[in-house]
mmCIF file of C-alpha atoms in Angstrom:
data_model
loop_
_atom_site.group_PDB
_atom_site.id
_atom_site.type_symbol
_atom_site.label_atom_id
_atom_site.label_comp_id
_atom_site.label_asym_id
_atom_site.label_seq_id
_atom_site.Cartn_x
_atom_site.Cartn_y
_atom_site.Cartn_z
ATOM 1 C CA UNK A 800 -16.542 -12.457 -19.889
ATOM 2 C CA UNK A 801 -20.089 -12.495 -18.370
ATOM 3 C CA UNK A 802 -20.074 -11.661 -14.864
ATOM 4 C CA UNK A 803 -22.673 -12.941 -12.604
ATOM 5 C CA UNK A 804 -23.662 -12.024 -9.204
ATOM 6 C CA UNK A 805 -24.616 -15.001 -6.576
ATOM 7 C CA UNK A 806 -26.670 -14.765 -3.551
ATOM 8 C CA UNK A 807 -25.834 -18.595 -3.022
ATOM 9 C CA UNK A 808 -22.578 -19.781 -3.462
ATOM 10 C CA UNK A 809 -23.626 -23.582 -3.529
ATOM 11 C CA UNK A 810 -25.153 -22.464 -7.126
ATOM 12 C CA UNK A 811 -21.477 -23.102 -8.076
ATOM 13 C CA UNK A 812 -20.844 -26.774 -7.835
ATOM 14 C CA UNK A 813 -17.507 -27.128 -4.979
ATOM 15 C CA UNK A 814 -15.237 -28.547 -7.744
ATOM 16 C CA UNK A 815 -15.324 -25.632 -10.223
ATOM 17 C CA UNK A 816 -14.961 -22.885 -7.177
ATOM 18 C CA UNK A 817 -11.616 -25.113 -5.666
ATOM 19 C CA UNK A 818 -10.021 -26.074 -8.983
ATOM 20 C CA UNK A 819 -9.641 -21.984 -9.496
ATOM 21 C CA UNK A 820 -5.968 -20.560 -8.153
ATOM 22 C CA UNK A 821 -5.992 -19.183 -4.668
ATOM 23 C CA UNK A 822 -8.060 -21.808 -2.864
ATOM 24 C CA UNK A 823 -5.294 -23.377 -1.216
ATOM 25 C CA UNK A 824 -5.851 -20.753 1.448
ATOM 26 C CA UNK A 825 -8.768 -22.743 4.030
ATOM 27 C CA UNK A 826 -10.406 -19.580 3.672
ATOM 28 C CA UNK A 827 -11.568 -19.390 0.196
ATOM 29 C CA UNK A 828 -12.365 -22.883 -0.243
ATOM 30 C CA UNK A 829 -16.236 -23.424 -1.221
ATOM 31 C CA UNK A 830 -16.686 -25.555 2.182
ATOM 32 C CA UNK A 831 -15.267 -22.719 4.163
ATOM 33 C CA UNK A 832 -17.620 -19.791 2.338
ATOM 34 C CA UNK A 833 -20.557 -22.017 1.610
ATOM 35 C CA UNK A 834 -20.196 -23.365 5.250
ATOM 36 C CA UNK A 835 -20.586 -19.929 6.375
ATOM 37 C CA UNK A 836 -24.099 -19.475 4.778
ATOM 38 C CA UNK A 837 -25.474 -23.250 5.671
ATOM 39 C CA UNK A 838 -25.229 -22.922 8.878
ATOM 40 C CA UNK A 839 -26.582 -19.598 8.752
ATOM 41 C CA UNK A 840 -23.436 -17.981 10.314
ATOM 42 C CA UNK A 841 -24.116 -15.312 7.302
ATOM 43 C CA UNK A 842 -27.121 -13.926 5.986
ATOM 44 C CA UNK A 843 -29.413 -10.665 4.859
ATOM 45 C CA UNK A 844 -30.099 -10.705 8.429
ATOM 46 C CA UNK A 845 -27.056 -10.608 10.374
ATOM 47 C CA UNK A 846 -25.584 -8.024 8.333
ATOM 48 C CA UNK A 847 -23.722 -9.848 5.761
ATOM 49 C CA UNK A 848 -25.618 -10.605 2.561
ATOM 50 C CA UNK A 849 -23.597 -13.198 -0.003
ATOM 51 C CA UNK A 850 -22.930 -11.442 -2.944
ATOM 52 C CA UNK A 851 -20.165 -13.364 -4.678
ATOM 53 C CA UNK A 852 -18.948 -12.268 -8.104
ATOM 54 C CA UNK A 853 -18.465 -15.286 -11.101
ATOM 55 C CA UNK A 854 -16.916 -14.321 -14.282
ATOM 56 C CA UNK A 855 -17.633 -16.896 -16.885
ATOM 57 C CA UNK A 856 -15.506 -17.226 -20.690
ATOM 58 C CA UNK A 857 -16.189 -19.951 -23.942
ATOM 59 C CA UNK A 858 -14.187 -22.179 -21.184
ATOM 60 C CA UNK A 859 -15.974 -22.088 -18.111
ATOM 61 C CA UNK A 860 -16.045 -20.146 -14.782
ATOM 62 C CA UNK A 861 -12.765 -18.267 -15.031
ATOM 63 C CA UNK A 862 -12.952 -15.596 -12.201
ATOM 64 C CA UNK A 863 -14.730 -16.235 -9.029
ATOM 65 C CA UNK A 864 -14.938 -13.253 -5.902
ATOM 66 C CA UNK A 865 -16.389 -13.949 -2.415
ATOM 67 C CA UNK A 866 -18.583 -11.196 -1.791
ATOM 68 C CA UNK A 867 -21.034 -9.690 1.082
ATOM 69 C CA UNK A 868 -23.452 -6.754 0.822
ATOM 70 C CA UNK A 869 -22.743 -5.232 4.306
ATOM 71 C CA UNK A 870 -25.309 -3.275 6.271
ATOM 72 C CA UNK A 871 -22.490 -2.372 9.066
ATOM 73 C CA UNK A 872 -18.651 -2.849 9.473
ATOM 74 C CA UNK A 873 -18.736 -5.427 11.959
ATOM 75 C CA UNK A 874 -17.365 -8.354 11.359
ATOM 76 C CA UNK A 875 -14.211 -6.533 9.121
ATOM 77 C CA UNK A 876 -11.341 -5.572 10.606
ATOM 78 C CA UNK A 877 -10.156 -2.601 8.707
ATOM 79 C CA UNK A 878 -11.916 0.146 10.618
ATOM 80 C CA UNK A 879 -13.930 2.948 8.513
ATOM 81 C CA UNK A 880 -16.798 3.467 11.283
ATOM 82 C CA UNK A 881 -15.577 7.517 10.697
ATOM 83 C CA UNK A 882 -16.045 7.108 6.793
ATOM 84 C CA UNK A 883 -19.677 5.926 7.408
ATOM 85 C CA UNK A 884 -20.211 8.737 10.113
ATOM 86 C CA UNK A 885 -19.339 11.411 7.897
ATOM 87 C CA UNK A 886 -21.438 10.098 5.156
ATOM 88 C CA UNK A 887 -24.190 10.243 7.894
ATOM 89 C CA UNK A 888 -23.569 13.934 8.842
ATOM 90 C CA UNK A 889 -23.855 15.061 5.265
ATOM 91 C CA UNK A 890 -27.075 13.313 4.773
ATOM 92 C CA UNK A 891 -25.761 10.255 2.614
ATOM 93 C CA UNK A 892 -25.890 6.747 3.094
ATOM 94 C CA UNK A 893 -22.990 4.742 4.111
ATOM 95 C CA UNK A 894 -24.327 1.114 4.194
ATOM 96 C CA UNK A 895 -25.118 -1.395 2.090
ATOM 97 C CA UNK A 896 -21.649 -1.409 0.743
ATOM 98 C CA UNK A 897 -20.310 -4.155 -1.109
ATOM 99 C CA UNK A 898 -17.063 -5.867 0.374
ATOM 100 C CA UNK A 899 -14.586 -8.442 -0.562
ATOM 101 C CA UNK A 900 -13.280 -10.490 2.332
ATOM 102 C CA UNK A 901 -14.171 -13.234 4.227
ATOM 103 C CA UNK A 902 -16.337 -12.771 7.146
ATOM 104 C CA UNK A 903 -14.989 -12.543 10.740
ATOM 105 C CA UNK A 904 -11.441 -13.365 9.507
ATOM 106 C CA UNK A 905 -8.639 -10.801 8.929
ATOM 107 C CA UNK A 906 -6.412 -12.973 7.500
ATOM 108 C CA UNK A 907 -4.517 -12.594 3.992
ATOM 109 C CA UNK A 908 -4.885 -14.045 1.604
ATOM 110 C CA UNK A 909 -6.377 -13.712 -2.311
ATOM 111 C CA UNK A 910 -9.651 -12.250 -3.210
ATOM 112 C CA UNK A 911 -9.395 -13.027 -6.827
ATOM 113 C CA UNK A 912 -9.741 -16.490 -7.470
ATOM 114 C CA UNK A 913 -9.033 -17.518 -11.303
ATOM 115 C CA UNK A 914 -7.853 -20.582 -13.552
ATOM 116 C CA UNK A 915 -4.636 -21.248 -13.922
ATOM 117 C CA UNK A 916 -4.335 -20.525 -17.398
ATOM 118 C CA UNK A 917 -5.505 -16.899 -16.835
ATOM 119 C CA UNK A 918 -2.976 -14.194 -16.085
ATOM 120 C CA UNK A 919 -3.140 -12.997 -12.550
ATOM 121 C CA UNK A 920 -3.550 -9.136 -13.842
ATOM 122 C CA UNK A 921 -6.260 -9.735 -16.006
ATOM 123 C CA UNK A 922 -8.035 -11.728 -13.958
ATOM 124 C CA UNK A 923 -8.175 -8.817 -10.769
ATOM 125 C CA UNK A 924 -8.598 -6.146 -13.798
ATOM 126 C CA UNK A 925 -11.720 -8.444 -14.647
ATOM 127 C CA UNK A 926 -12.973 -8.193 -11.372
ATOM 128 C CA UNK A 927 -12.782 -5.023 -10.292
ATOM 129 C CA UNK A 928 -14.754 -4.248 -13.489
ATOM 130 C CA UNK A 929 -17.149 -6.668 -12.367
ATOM 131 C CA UNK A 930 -17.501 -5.566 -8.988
ATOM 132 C CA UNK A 931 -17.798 -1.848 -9.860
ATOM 133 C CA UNK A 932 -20.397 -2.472 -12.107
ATOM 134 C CA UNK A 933 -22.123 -4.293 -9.395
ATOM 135 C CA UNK A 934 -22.099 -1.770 -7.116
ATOM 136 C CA UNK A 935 -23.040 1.023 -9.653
ATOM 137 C CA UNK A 936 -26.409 -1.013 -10.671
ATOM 138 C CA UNK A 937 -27.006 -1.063 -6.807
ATOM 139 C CA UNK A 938 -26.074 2.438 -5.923
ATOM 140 C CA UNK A 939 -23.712 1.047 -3.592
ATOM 141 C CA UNK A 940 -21.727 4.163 -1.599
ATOM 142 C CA UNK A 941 -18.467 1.751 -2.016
ATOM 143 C CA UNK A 942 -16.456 -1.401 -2.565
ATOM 144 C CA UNK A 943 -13.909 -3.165 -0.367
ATOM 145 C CA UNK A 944 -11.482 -4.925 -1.183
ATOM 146 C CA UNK A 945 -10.282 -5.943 2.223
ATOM 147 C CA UNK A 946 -7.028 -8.543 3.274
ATOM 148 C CA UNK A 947 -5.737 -9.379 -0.155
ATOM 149 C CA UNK A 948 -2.383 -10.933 0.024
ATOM 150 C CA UNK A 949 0.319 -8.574 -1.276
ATOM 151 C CA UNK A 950 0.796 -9.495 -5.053
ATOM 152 C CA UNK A 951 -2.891 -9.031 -5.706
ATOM 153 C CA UNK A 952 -2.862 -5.949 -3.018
ATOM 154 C CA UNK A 953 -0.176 -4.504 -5.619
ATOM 155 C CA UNK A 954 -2.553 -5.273 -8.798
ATOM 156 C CA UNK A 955 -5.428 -3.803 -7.416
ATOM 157 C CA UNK A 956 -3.383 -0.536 -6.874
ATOM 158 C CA UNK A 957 -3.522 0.168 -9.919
ATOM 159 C CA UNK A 958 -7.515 -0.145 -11.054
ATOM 160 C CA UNK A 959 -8.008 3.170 -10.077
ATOM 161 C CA UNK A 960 -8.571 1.686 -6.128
ATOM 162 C CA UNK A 961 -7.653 3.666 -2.915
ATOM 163 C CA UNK A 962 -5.157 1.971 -0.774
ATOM 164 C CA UNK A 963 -4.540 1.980 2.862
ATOM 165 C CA UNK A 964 -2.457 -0.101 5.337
ATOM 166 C CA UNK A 965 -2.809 -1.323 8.317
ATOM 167 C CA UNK A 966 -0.561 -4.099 10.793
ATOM 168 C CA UNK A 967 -0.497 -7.388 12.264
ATOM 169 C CA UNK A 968 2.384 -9.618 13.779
ATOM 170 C CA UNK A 969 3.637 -12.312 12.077
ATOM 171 C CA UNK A 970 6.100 -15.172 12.994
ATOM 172 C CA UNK A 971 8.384 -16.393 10.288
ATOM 173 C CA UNK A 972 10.173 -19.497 9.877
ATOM 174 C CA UNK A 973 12.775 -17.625 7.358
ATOM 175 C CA UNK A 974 15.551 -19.655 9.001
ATOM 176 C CA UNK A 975 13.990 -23.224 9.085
ATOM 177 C CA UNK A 976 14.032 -24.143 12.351
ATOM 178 C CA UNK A 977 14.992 -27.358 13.129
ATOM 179 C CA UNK A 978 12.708 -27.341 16.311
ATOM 180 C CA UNK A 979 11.469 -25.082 19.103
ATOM 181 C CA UNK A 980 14.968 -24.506 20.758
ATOM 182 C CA UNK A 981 16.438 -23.657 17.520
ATOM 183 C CA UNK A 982 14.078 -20.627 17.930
ATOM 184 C CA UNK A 983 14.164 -19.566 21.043
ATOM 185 C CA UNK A 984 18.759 -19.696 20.544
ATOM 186 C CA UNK A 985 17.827 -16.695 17.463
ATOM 187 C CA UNK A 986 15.721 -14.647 20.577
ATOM 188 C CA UNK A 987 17.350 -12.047 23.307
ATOM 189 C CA UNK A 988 18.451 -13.968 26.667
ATOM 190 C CA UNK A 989 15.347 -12.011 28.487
ATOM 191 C CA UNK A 990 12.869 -12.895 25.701
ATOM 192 C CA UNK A 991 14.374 -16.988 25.936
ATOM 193 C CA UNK A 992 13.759 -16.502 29.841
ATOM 194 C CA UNK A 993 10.501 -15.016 29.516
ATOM 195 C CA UNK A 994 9.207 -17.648 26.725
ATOM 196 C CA UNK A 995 10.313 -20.827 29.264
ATOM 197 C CA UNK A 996 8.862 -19.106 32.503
ATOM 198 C CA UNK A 997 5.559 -18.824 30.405
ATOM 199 C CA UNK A 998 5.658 -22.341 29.104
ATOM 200 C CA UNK A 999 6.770 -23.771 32.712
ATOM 201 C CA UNK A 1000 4.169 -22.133 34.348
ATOM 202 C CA UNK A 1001 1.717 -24.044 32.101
ATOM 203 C CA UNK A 1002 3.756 -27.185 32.383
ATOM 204 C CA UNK A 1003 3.737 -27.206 36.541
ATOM 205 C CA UNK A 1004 -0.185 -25.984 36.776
ATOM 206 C CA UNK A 1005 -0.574 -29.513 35.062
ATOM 207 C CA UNK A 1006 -1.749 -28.795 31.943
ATOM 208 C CA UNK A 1007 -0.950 -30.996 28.872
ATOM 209 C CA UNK A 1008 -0.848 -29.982 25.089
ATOM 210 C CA UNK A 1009 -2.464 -32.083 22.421
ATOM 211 C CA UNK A 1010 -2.763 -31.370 18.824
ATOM 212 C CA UNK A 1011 -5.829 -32.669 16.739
ATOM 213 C CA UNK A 1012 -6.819 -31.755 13.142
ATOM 214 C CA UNK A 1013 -9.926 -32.912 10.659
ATOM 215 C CA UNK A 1014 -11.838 -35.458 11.848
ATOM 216 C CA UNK A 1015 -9.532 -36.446 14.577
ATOM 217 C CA UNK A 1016 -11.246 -33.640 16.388
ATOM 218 C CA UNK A 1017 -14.022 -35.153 18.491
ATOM 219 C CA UNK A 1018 -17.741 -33.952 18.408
ATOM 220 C CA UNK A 1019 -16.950 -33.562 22.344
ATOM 221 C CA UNK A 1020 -14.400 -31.522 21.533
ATOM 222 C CA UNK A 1021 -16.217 -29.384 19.568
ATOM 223 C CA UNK A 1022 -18.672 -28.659 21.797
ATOM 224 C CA UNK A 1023 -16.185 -28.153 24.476
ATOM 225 C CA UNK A 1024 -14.301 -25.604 22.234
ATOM 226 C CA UNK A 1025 -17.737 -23.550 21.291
ATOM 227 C CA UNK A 1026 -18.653 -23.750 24.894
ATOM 228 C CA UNK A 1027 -15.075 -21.792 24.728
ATOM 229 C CA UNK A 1028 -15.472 -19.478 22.290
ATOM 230 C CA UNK A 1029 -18.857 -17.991 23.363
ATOM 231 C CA UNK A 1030 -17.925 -17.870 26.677
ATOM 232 C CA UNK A 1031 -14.726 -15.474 25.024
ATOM 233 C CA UNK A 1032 -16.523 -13.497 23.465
ATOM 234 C CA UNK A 1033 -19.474 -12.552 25.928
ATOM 235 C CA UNK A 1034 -16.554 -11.598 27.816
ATOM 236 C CA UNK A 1035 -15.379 -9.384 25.256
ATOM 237 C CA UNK A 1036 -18.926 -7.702 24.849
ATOM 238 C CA UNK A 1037 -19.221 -9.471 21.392
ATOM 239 C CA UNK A 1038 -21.748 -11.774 19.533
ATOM 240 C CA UNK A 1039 -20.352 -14.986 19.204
ATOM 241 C CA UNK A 1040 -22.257 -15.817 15.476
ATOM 242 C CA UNK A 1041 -20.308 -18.724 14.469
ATOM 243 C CA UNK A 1042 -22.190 -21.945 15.592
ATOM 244 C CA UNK A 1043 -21.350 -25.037 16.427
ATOM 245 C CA UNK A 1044 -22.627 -26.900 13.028
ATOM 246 C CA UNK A 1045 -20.468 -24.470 11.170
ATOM 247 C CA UNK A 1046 -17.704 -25.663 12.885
ATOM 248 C CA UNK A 1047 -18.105 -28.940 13.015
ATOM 249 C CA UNK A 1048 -18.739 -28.565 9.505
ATOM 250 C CA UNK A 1049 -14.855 -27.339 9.195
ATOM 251 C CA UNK A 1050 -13.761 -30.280 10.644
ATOM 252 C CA UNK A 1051 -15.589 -32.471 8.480
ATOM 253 C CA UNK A 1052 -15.016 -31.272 5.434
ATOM 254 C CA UNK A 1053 -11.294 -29.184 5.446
ATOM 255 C CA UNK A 1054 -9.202 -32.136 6.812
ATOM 256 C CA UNK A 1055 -5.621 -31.473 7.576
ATOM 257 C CA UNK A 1056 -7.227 -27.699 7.224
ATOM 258 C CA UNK A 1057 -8.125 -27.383 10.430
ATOM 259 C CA UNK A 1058 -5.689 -27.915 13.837
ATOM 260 C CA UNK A 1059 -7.113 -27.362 17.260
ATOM 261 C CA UNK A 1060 -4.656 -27.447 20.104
ATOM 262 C CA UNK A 1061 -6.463 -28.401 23.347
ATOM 263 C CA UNK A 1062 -4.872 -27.913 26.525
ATOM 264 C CA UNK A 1063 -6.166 -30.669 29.339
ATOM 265 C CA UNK A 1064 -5.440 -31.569 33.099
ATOM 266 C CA UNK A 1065 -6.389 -34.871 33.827
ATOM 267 C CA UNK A 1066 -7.408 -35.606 30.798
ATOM 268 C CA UNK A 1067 -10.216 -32.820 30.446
ATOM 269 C CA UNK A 1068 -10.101 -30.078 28.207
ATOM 270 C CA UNK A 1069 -9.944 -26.502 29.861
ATOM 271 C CA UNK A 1070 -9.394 -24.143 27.280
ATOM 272 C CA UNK A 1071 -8.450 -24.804 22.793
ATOM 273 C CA UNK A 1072 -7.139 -22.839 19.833
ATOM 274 C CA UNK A 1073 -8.716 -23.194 16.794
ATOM 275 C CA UNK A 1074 -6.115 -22.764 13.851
ATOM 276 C CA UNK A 1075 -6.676 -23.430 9.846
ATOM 277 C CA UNK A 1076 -3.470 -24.056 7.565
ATOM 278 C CA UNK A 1077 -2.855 -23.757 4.381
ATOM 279 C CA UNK A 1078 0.232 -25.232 2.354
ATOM 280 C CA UNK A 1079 2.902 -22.636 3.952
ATOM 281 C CA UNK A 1080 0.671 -20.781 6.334
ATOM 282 C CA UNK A 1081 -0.686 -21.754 10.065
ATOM 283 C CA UNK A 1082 -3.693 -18.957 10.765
ATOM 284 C CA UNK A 1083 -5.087 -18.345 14.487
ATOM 285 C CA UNK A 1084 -8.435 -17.429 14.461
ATOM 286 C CA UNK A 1085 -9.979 -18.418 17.821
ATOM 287 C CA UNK A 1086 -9.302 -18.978 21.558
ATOM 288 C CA UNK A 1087 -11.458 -19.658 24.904
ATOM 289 C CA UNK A 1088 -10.425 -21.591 28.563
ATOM 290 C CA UNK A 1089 -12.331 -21.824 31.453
ATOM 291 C CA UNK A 1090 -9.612 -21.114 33.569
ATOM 292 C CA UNK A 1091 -6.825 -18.511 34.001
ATOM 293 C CA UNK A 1092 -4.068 -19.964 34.364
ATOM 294 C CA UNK A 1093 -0.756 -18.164 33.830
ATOM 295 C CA UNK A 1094 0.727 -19.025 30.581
ATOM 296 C CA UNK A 1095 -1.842 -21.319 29.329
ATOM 297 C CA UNK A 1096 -3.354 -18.542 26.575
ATOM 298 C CA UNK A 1097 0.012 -17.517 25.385
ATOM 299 C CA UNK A 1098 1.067 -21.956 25.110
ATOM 300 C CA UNK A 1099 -2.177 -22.548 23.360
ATOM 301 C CA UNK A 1100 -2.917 -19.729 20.872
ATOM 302 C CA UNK A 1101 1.535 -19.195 20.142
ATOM 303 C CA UNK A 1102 4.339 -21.497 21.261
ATOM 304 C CA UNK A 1103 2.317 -24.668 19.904
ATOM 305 C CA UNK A 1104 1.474 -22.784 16.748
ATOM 306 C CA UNK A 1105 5.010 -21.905 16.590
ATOM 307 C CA UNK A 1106 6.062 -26.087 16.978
ATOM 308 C CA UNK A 1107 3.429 -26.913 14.849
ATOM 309 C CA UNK A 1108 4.641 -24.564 11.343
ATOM 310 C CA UNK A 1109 8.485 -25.939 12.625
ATOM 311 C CA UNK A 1110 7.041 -29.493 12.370
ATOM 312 C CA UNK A 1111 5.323 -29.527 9.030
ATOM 313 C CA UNK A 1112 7.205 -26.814 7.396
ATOM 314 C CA UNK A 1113 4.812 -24.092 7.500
ATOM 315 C CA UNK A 1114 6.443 -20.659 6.606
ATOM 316 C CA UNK A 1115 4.108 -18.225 8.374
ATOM 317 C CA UNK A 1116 1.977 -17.967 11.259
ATOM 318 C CA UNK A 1117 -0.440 -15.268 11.487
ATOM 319 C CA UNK A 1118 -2.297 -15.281 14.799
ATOM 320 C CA UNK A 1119 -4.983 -13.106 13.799
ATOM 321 C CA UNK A 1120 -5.627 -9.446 14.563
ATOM 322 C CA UNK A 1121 -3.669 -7.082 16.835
ATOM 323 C CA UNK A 1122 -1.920 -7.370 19.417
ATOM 324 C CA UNK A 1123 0.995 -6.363 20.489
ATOM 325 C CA UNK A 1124 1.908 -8.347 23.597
ATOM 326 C CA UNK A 1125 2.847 -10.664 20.411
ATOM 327 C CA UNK A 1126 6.593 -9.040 19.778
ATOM 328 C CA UNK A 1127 7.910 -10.123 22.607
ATOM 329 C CA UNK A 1128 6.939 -13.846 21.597
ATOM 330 C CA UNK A 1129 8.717 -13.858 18.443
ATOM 331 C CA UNK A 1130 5.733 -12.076 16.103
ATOM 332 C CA UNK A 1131 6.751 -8.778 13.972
ATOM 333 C CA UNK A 1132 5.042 -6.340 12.508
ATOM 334 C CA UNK A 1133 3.989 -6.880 9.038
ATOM 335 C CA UNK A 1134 2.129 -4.151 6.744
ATOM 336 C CA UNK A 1135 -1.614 -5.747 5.790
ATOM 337 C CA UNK A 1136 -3.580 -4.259 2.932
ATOM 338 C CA UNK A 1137 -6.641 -3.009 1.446
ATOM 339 C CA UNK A 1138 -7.913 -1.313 -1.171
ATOM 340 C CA UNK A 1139 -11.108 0.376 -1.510
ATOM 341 C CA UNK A 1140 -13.582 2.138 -4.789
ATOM 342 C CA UNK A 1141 -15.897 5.224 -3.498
ATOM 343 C CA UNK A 1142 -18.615 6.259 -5.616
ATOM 344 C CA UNK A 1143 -19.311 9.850 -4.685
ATOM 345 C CA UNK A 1144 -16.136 12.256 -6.075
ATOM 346 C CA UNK A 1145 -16.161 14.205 -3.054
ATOM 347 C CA UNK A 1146 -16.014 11.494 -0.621
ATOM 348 C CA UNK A 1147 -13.391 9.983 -2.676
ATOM 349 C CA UNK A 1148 -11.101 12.840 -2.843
ATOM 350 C CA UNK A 1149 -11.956 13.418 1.450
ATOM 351 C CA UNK A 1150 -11.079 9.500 2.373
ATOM 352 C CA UNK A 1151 -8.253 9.817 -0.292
ATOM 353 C CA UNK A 1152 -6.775 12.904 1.610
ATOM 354 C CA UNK A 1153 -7.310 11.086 5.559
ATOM 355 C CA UNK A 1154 -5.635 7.947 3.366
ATOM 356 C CA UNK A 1155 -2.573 9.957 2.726
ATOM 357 C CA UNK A 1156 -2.082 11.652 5.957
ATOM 358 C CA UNK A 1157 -2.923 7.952 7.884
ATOM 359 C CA UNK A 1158 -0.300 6.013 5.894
ATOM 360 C CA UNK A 1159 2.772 7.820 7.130
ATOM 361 C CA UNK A 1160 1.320 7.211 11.075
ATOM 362 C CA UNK A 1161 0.827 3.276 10.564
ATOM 363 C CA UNK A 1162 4.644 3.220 9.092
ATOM 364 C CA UNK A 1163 5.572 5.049 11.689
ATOM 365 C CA UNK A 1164 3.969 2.345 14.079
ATOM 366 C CA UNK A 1165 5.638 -0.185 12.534
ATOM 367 C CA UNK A 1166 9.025 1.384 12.498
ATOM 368 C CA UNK A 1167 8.339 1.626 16.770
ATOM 369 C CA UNK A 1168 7.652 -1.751 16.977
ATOM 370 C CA UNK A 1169 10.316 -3.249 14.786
ATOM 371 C CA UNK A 1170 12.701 -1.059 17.311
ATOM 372 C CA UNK A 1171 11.046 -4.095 20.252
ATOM 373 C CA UNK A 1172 12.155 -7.055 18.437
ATOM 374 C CA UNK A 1173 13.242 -9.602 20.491
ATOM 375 C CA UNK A 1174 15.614 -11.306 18.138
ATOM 376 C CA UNK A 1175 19.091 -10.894 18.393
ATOM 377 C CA UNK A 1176 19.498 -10.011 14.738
ATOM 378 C CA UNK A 1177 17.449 -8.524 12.293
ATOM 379 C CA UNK A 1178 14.634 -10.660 10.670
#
């Protein structure tokens, strides 16, 4: 296959990119990525240079990889500001690396896209090949392969990557609930209690719920929601460097893709979520209120997720990164993934060695939390 690398991912026309396998996740859909770099939300300049991978056969484009040369780790989620450090004390550079994951959003999912009539294995075999080579032509210091989902985490195991874990917290809908009480019957009597005092407290502050996706979502809402989000993160000491045309964008473009849960009083909207779905899988990305009002965050960004994947049949919900005032609301720990090529042998074997002695700590983590589940059995 010829392999390709693409500064602009519109140079691939939307059908080809979406009719690959894998872009059922609202992530990796060509309006999500290529919405990133119209709106300028991405770019040489913030950090986060598009540098997708296409891999083309006698059929057409059969392997597609979002792709960003990085000149920092912001922006990631899996945390190697120590790798870059000590590539700085021994008078090497760290950055620009070359990393496969989609900006500003640890969320699973897979980073090698491919027709259907390819076989999964050779299509990630394909592309770490391809991405490799990219790097080595660069003189890139690394590649990341960061969030894959875990069949494709498994595959790239074995190319010869380094892998390392990490956790989230996850809710599940194993059981199918038939509705929110269903749920809250399978929790602890103290974590039932705790979930209605939370949800009353909302309830009696006069605060209403309302669930909007696609272009259902007003252009006043979106500017109420960004108004939101910045607000957030200035709070947070952050950038906030997704703009409002990128997300109205989303909305315009993803459909059913794209739920925002607004809370109002009298009819005005003090605070959102901003969620994206896929077929089985509700993913919280974003939250912002201009008040505090006890119980309002943990209604808007959880318990209506949690009634909106019981509703439509969702399995998962992943409500983004961290966190883990989550347990106690019904989220468990869940091992994430990613897998990672370093050039330089010595560097390799170091990060290897910090690899094998971190693994054993973040199982350990997990094991602690699992022992705070609030369900009455095991999940």
């Amino acid at each position: 296959m010829d392999a390709t690398v693409l500064t602009d991912l519109t140079t691939i026309p939307a059908a080809q990119w979406n009719s690959l396998e894998g872009t059922t996740n609202p992530f990796l859909r060509h309006e999500f990525l290529a919405g990133l770099e119209g709106t300028g939300c991405v770019s040489p300049d913030i950090g986060w240079q598009p540098c997708h991978l296409a891999l083309h056969d006698a059929a057409g484009l059969a392997v597609a990889v979002p792709g960003y040369l990085k000149g920092h780790s912001w922006g990631e989620f899996v945390f190697d500001w120590a790798w870059a450090d000590a590539y700085e004390r021994n008078g090497l550079p760290y950055y620009p690396k070359l990393v496969h994951a989609v900006p500003f959003t640890p969320a699973t999912g897979p980073r090698v896209l491919h027709r259907s009539d390819m076989p999964t294995g050779d299509a990630v075999a394909a592309a770490v090949n391809a991405s490799t080579a990219a790097a080595q032509r660069q003189a890139l210091s690394s590649a990341h392969w960061l969030f894959p989902e875990p069949g494709q985490a498994e595959r790239l195991a074995t190319q010869d990557l380094l892998s390392r874990r990490g956790c989230q917290f996850h809710w599940h809908n194993a059981p199918g609930y038939r509705d929110f009480q269903d749920f809250l019957d399978t929790l602890t009597s103290k974590r039932r209690k705790s979930i209605r005092r939370e949800r009353r407290q909302t309830a009696e502050a006069g605060v209403d719920m309302e669930v909007r996706s696609g272009r259902g979502i007003t252009q006043a809402d979106w500017e109420a929601f960004h108004g939101f989000y910045r607000q957030t993160f200035h709070e947070h000491g952050n950038i906030p460097l997704l703009t409002l045309p990128f997300f109205r964008h989303c909305g315009e473009t993803l459909g059913d893709g794209v739920v925002m849960v607004q809370a109002r009083r009298e009819g005005i909207m003090i605070g959102a979520a901003l969620l994206f779905r896929s077929d089985d899988t509700l993913y919280g990305r974003y939250w912002g209120g201009a008040e505090d009002i006890p119980g309002m965050h943990f209604e808007t960004c959880y318990y209506q997720g949690i009634e909106y994947c019981i509703a439509h049949g969702l399995q998962t919900f992943e409500p983004g990164a961290q966190g883990e005032h989550k347990i106690s609301r019904g989220f468990l720990p869940v091992a994430t993934h990613s897998r990672h090529w370093i050039a330089e042998p010595v560097f390799r074997d170091a990060i290897a060695d910090f690899l094998r002695r971190e693994t054993p700590l973040v199982e350990a983590y997990m094991a602690e939390m699992r022992q705070h589940s609030p369900y009455r059995m095991a999940q």
